[in-house]
Coordinates of C-alpha atoms (C1' of nucleotides) in Angstrom, one line a residue:
Chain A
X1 CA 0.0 0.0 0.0
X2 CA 1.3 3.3 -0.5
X3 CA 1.9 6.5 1.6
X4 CA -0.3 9.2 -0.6
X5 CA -0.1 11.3 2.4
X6 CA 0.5 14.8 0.8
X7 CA 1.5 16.7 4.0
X8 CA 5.1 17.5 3.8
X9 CA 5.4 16.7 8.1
X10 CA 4.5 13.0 8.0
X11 CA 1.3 11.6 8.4
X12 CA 2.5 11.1 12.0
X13 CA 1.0 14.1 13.3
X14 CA -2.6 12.7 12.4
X15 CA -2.0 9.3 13.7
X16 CA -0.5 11.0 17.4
X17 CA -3.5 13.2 17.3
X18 CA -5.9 10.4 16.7
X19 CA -3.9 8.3 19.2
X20 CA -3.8 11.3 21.7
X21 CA -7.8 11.4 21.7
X22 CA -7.9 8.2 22.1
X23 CA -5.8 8.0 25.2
X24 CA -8.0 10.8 26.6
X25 CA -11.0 9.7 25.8
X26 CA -10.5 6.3 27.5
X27 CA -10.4 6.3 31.8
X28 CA -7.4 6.0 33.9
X29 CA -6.8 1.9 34.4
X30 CA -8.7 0.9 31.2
X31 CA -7.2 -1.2 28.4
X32 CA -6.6 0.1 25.1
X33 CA -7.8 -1.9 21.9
X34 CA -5.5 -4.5 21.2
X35 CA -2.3 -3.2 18.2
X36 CA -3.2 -5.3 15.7
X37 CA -7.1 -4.0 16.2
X38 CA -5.7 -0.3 16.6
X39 CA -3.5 0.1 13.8
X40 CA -6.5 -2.0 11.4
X41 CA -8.7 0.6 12.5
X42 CA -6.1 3.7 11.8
X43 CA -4.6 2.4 8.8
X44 CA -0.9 2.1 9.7
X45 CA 0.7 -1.1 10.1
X46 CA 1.9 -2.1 14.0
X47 CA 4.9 -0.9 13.4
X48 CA 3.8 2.5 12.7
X49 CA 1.5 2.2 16.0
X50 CA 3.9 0.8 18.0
X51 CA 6.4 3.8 17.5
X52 CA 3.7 6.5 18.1
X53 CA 2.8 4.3 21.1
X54 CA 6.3 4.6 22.3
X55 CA 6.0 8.6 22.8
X56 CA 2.8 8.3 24.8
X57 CA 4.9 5.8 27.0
X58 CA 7.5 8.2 27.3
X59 CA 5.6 10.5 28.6
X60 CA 3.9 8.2 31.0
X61 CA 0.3 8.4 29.8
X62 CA 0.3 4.0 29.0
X63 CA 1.6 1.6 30.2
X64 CA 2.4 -1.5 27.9
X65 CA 2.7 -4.9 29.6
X66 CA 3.6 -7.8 27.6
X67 CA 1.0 -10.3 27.5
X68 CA -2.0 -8.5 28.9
X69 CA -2.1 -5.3 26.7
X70 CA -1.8 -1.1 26.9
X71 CA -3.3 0.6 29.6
X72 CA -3.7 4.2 30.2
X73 CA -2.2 5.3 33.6
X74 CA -3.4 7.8 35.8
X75 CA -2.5 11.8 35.5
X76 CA -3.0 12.0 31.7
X77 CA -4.4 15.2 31.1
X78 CA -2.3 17.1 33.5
X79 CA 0.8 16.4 31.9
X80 CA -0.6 18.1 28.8
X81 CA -1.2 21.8 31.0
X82 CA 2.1 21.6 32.3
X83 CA 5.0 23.8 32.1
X84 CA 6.5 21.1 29.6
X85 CA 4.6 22.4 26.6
X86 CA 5.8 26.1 25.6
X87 CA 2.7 28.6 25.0
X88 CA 1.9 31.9 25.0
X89 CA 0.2 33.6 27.8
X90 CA -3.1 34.7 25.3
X91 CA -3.0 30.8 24.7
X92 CA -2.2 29.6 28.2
X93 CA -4.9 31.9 29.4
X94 CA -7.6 31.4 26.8
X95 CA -7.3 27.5 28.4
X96 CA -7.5 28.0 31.8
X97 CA -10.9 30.4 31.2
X98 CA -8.8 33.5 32.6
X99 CA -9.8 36.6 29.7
X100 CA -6.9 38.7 29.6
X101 CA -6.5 41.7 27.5
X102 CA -2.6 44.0 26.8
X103 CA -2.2 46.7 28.8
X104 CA 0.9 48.9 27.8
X105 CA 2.8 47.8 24.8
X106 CA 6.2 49.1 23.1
X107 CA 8.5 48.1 20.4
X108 CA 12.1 49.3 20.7
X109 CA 15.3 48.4 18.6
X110 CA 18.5 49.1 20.4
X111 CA 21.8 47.8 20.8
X112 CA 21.9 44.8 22.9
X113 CA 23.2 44.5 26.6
X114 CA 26.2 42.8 27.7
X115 CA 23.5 40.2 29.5
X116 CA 21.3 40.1 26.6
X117 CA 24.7 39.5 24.2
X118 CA 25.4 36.5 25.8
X119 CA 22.5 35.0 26.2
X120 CA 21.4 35.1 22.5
X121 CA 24.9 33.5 21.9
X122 CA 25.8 37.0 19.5
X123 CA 29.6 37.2 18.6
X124 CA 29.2 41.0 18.1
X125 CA 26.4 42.9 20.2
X126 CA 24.2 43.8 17.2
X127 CA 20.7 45.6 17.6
X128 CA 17.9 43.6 19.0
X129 CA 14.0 44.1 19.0
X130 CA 12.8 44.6 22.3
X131 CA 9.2 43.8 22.6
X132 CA 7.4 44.5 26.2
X133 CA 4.0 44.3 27.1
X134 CA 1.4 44.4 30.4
X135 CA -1.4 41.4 30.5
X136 CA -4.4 42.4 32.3
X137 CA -6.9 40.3 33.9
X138 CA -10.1 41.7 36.1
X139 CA -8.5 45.0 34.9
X140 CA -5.7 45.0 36.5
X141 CA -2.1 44.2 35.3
X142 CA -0.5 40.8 35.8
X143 CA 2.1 39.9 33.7
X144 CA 4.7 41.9 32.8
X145 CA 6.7 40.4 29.6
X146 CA 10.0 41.2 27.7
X147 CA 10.7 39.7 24.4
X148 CA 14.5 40.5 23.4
X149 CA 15.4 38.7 20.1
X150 CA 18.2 39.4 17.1
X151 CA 17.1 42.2 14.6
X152 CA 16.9 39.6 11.6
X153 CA 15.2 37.3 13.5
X154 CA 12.4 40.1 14.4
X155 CA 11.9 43.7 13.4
X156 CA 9.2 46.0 14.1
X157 CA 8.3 45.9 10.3
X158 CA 7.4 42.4 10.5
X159 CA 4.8 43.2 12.9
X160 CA 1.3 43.5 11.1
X161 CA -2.0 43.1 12.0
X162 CA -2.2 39.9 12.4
X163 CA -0.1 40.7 15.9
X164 CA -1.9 40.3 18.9
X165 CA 1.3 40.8 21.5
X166 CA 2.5 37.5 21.8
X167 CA 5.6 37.1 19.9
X168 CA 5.7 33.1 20.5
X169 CA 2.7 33.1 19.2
X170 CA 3.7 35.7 16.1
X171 CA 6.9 33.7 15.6
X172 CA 4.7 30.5 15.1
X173 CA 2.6 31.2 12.6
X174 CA 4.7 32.4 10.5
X175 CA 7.0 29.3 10.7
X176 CA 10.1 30.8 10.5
X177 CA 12.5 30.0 11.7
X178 CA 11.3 26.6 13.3
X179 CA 11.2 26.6 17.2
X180 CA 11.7 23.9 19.3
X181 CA 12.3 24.0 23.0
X182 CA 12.7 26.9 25.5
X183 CA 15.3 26.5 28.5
X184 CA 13.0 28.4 31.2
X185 CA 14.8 29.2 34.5
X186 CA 12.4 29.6 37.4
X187 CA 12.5 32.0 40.3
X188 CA 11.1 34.1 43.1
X189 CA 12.2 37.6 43.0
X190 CA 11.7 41.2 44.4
X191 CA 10.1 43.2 42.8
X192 CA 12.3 46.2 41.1
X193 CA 10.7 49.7 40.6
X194 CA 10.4 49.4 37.1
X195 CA 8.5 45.8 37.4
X196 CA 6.6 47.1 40.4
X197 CA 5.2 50.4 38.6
X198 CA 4.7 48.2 35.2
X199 CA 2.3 45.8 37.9
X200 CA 0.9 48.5 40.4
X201 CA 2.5 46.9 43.7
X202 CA 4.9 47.8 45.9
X203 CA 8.5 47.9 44.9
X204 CA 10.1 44.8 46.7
X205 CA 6.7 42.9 46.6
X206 CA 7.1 39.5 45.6
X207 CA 7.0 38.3 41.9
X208 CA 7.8 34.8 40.1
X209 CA 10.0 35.5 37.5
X210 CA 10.6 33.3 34.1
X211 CA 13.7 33.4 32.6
X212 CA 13.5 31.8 29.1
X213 CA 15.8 31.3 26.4
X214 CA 14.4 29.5 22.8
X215 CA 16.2 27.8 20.5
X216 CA 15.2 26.7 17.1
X217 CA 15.8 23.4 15.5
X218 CA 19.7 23.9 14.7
X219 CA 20.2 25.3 18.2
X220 CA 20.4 29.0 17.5
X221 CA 18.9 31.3 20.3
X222 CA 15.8 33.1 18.7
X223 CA 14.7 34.6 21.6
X224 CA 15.4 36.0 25.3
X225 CA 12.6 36.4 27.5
X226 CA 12.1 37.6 31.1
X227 CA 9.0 37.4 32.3
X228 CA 7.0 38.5 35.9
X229 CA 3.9 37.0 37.2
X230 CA 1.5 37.9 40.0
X231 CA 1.3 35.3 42.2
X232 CA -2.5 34.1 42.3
X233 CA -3.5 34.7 39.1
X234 CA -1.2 32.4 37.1
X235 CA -1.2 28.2 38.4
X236 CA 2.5 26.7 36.6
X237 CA 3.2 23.3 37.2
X238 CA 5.7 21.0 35.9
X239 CA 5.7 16.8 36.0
X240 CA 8.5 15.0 37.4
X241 CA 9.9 12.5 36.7
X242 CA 11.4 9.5 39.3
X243 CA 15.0 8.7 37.4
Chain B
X1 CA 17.4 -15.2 16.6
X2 CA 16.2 -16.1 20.0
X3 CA 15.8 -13.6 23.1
X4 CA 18.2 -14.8 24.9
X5 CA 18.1 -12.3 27.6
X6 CA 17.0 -13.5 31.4
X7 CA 16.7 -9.9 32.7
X8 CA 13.0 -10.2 34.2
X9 CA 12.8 -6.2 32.4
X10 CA 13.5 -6.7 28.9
X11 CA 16.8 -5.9 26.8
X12 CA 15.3 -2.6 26.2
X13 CA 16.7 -1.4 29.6
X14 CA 20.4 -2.2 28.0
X15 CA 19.9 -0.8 24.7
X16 CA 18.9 2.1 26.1
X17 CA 21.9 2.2 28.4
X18 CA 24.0 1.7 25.1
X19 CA 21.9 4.3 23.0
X20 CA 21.9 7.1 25.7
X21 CA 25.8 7.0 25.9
X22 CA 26.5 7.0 22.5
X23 CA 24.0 10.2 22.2
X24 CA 25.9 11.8 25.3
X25 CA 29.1 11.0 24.2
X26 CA 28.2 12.7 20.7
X27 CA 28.8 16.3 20.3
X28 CA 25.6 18.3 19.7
X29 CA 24.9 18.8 16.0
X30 CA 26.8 15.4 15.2
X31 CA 25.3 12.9 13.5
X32 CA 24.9 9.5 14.6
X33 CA 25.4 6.3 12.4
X34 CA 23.0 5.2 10.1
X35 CA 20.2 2.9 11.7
X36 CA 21.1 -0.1 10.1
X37 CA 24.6 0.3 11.0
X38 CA 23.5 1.1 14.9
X39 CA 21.2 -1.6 14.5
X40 CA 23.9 -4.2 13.6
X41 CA 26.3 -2.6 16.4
X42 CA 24.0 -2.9 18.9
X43 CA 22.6 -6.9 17.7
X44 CA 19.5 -5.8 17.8
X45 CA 16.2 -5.3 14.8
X46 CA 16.0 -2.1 13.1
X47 CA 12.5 -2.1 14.5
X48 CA 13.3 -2.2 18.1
X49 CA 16.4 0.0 17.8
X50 CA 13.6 2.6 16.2
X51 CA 11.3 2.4 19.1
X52 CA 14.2 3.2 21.7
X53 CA 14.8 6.2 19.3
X54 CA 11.6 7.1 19.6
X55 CA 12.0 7.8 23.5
X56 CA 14.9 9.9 23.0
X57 CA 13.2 11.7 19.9
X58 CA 10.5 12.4 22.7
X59 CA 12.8 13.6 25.1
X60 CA 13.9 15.8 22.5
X61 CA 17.8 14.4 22.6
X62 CA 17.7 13.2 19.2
X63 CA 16.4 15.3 15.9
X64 CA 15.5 12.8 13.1
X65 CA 15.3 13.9 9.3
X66 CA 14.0 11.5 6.5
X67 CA 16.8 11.2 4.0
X68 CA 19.5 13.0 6.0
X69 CA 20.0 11.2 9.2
X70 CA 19.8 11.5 13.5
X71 CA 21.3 14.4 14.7
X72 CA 22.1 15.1 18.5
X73 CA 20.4 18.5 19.1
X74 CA 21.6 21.0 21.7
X75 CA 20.6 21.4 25.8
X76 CA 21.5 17.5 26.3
X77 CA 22.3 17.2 29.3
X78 CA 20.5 20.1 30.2
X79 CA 17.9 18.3 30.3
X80 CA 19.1 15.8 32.5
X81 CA 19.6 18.5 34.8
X82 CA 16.5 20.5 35.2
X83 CA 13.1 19.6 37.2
X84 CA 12.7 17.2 34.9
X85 CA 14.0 14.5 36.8
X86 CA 12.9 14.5 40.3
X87 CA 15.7 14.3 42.6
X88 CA 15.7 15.0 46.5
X89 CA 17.8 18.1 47.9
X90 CA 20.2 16.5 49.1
X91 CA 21.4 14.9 45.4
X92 CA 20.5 18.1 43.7
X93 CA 23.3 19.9 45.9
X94 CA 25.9 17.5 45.4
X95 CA 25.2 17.9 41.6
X96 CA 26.1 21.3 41.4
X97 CA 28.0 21.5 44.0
X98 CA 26.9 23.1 46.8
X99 CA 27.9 21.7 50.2
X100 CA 24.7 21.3 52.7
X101 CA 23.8 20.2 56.2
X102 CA 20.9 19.2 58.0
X103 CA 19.7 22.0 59.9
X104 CA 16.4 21.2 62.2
X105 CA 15.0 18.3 62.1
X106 CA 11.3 17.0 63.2
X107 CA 9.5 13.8 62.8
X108 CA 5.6 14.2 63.5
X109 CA 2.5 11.5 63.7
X110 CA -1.2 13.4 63.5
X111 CA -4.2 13.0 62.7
X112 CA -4.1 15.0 58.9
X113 CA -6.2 18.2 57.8
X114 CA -9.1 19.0 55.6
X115 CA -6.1 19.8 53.1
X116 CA -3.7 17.6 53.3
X117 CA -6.6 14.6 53.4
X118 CA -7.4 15.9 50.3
X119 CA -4.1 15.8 48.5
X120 CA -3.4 12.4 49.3
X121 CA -6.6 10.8 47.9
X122 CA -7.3 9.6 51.8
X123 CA -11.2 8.4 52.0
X124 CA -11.1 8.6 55.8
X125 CA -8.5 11.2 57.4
X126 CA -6.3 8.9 58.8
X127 CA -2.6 9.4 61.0
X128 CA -0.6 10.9 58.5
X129 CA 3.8 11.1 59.2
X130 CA 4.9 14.6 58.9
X131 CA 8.8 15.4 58.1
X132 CA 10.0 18.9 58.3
X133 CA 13.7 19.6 57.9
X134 CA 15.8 22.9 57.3
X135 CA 18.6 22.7 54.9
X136 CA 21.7 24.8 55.2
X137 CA 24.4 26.4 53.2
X138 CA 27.6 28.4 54.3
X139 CA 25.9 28.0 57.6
X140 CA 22.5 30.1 56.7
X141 CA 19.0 28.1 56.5
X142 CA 18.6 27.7 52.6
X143 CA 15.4 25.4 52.4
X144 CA 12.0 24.6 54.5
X145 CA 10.9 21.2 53.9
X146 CA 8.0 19.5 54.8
X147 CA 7.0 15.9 53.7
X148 CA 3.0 14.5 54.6
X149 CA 2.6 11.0 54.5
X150 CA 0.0 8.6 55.1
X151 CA 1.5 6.5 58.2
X152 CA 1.4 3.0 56.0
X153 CA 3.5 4.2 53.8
X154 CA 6.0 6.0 56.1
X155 CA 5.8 5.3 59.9
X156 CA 8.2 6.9 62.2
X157 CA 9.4 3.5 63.2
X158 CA 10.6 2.6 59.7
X159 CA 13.1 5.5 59.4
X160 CA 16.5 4.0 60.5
X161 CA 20.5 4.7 60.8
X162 CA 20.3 5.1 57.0
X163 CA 17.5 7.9 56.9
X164 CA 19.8 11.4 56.0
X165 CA 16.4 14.0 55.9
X166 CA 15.5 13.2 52.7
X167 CA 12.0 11.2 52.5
X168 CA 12.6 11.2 48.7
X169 CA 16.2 9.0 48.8
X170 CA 14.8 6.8 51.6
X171 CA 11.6 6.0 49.5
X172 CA 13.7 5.5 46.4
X173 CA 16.5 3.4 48.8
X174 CA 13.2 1.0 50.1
X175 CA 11.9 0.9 46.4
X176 CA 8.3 0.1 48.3
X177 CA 6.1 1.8 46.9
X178 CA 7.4 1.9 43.1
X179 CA 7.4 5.9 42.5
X180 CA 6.8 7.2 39.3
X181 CA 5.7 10.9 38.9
X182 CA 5.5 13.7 40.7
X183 CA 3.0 16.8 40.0
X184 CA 5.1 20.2 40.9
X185 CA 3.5 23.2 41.5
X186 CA 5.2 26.4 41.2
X187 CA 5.0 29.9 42.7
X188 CA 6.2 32.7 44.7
X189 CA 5.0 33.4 48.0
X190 CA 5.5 35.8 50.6
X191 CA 7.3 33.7 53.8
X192 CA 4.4 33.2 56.8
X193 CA 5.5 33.9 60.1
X194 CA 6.8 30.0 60.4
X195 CA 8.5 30.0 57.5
X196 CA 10.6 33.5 58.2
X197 CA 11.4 31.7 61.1
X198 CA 13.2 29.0 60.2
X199 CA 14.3 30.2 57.5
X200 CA 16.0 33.5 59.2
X201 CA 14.0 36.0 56.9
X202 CA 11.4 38.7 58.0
X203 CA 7.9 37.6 57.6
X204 CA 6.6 38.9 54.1
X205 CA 9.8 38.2 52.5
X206 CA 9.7 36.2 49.1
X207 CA 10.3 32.9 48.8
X208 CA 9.9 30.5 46.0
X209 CA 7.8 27.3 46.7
X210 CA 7.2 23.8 45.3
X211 CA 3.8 22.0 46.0
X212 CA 4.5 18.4 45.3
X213 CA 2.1 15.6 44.9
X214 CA 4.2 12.1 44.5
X215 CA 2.8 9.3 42.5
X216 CA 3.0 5.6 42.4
X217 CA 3.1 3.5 39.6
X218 CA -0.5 2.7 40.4
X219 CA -1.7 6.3 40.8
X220 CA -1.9 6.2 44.7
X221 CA -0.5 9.5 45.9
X222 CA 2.5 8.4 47.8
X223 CA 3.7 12.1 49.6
X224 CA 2.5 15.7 49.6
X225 CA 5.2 17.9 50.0
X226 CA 5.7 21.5 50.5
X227 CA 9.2 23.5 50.2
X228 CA 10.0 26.7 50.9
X229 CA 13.3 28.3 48.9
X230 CA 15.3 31.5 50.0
X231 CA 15.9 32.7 46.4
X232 CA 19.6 32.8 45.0
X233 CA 21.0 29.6 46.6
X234 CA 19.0 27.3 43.8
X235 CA 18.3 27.7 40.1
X236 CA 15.5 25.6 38.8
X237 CA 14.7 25.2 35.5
X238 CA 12.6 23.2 33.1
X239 CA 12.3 22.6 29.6
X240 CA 9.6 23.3 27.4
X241 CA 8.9 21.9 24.1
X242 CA 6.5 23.3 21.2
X243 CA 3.1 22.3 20.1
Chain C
dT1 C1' -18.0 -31.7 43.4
dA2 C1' -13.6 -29.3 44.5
dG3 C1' -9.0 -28.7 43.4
dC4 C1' -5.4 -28.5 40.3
dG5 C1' -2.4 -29.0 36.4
dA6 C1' -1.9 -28.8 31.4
dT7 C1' -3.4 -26.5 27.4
dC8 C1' -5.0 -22.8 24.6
dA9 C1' -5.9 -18.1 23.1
dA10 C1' -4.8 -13.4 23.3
dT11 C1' -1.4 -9.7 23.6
dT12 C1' 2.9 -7.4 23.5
dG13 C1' 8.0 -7.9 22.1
dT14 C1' 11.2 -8.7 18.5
dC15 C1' 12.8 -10.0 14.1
dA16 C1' 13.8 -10.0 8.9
dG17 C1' 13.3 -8.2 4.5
dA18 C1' 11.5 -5.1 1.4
dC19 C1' 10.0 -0.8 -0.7
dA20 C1' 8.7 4.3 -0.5
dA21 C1' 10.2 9.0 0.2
dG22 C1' 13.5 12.5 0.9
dT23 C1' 18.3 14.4 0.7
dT24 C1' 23.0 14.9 -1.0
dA25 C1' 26.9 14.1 -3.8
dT26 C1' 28.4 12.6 -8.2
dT27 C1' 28.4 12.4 -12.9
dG28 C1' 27.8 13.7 -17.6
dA29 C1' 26.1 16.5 -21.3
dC30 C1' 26.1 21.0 -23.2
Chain D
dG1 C1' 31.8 26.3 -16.1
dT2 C1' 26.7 25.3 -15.5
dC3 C1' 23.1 22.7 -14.8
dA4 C1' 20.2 18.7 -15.0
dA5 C1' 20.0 13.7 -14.5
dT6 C1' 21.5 10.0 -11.8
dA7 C1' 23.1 7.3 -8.1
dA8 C1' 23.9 6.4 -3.3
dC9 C1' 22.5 6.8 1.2
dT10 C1' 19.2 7.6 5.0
dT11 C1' 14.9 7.6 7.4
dG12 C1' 9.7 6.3 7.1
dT13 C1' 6.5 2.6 6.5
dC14 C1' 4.7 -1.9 5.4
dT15 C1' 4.1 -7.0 5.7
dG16 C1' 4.4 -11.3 7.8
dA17 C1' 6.1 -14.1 11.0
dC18 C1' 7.7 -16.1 15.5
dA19 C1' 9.0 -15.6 20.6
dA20 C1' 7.6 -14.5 25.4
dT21 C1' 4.2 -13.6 28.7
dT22 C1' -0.2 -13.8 30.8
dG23 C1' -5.0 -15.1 31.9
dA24 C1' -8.7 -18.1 31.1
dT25 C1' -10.4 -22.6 29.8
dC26 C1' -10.7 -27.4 29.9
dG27 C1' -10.2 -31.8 31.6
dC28 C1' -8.5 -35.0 34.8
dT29 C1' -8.1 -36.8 39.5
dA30 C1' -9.1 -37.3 44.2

DNA sequence: TAGCGATCAATTGTCAGACAAGTTATTGAC
DNA sequence: GTCAATAACTTGTCTGACAATTGATCGCTA
C-alpha cells in the first residue's frame, strides 16, 4: 500500500492526534484496543502504531505490559497543562478560562546589553527588537513580559495586523524560523521599581520571574525572554519524573 | 534469533543504556550512524532499535530527518539536569556542588487536615507522618521542607541509621512503593510567620515554593510535600517543548 | 464436586526483509 | 563552467512471522 499522504510533516502528526484522543477519551486503568485491532482501525501497520505508542509511553500516559495489553495510567491530562509544553500567555490563558487583555505595549530596537549578548549566543552585540507588554486580567495588570530577540530574527516591520502581543505566538505562525524547545529558569524575585510600577504593587513585593531562552531546531537562540507574574493569578506546574 | 536475555525487564533497559551514551558521548549537531549500521552494532532489529529512538526523539535528545539522518540536538544534558527528573535536595546539591547540612530536624504523627486529606486521595482522614527539615548552606538556612505521608507508607518506626532528611532517597532506597511521577506546582510566596522563622527571613519576604504531589506506579499519591526556597541559593529550570 | 495442572488463546516484544520518500553528492552533457 | 539527470544513502513505513508472557479454559483426578 502506498503512503499518498500529501502533507510535507508526515502523516505522524494525524496518527499522534488520533492516538492522543484516544488516550484521553479512555479512563485511567482501562485497556486500550489491542495493536493489531488499533492500527487496522487507523490504517498504519503495527509498526507504525507501535512507535507513536512509544511517545505516549514516554511520557507516561500507558503503560504497555507484555501479554496482557496497553493501559492508560493515571494523570493523563495534566501532563498536557504543564509547564512542559511552551505557549503563549493569550494561549495559556484562553485554556484555563482566565480573559486577559494588553495593557501597555512598546516596540524598541536598540543595541543589545552585555546580559542580553550572551545570552542570544551573539559574537558582536548587534541591535535587538525589544518587545514589552502588560497582561491584564479583572483589569488589572498581571504579567509583565520582555521579548529581546536578534534584529533579523524580528523587526518592528514584521509586525502587522495579524499581531496580537505575543511574539511566541507571532513567531509560530509564521514558521520561520522553526522553534523547538525553551530553556525556562524559574524564580522568586523582588520586585524592582520598574517591574513594580509596570504591575501596580509595591517595589520589593514578591514576583515569580521566568527566565526563558528558545532555540530553534539547529540550536540558534531566537529569543530571550524575562517574564514576571503575579502570584494568584497564574497556576504553573511541571511533572517529574522519578530517574 | 532467539531472546536470549534473562533480565526479568527486557533488553530494552540495556539498549537504552548503550543508546543514551553514545548520544551523550556525541557532540551536539553530530550525527549519529546510520540505523542499520547502529542496529547491527548494537545486535539488535531495526524495529526495536527505532522504538528506543523514539524515547529519546520524545525527550527531545535526538532530531531525526528522512533522507538526511539523526542528529544530537543541543541542551543534552540540560535536560538531565533541570526539574525534569525529580531528585531530593540532598542529590541536587551535590550535583552542582553546593555543600549542605541538615539543619532542624522534626519527625511528627497526626491526625491530617481537611487539606492535606485531600491531596493524598485519603477516604477517611487517617494518622498521617509529617517530616519537616531545614537545609543549610555556608551556615544560613537555605530550604524549609515538609513531607505528609500517610502512616502505612512512612511510619516513624521505619526511618533507620540510614535515613539522611530526605524522604525522597529513603523512598527511592526501600523501592516500596514503586514511585513514578510527581506533579510540581510552582509559585512565589510571601514567607508566613513560620517560614521567616526558620528560615532566618522577615515575615513577608519572598520565597519561591514547590507543591509536590508524588505518584505511584498505580496512581496512589504516595507524599505531599511543600518546600519553601530562600531565592539565589538554587536555580530551577525546566524545559519546554513546542506544540 | 472441589481442586489442580496442562493447554490454549490473546497480547505485546522482536525480528527479517522489502519498498517508499527524501536528501545529498556525483556524474555527464552541453 | 553550469546545470540537469543520476546514483547512493538515510529515514519512514509496510508485511508477515515467530517468541515471550499472561490469563482463562478445559479436563483430569481425588
Amino acid at each position: 500500500m502506498l503512503n499518498m499522504n500529501p502533507n510535507t510533516s508526515p502523516l505522524s502528526q494525524q496518527l499522534h492526534e488520533q492516538l492522543l484522543q484516544l488516550i484521553t477519551e479512555t479512563s485511567p486503568g482501562e485497556r486500550l484496543p489491542s495493536e493489531p485491532a488499533l492500527a487496522k482501525d487507523l490504517g498504519v501497520s503495527r509498526a507504525t502504531l507501535r512507535e507513536a505508542m512509544r511517545t505516549f509511553e514516554t511520557q507516561g500516559l500507558i503503560h504497555r505490559k507484555q501479554g496482557v495489553g496497553t493501559f492508560v495510567v493515571h494523570p493523563t491530562h495534566v501532563i498536557e497543562s504543564g509547564l512542559e509544553k511552551l505557549e503563549s500567555i493569550e494561549s495559556l490563558a484562553e485554556r484555563i478560562g482566565l480573559p486577559v487583555k494588553m495593557g501597555d505595549f512598546q516596540i524598541d530596537e536598540r543595541t543589545a546589553s552585555e546580559e542580553e549578548c550572551k545570552a542570544l549566543l551573539l559574537e558582536t552585540c548587534e541591535t535587538v527588537t525589544v518587545v514589552s507588554r502588560v497582561i491584564e486580567a479583572e483589569d488589572r495588570p498581571v504579567a509583565y513580559l520582555f521579548d529581546i530577540l536578534p534584529q533579523d530574527v524580528l523587526s518592528s516591520d514584521d509586525l502587522d495586523f495579524s499581531f496580537t502581543g505575543s511574539v511566541l505566538d507571532f513567531l509560530l505562525r509564521r514558521g520561520d524560523p522553526e522553534l523547538r524547545t525553551s530553556r525556562t529558569e524559574i524564580g522568586a524575585v523582588a520586585a524592582a521599581p520598574e517591574v513594580a510600577r509596570a504591575l501596580g504593587i509595591q517595589r520589593g513585593d514578591v514576583v515569580l520571574r521566568f527566565v526563558a531562552t528558545l532555540f530553534s531546531g539547529e540550536g540558534q537562540v531566537i529569543d530571550y525572554s524575562i517574564s514576571y507574574f503575579l502570584p494568584g493569578y497564574f497556576r504553573f506546574h511541571v511533572i517529574r519524573r522519578v530517574g
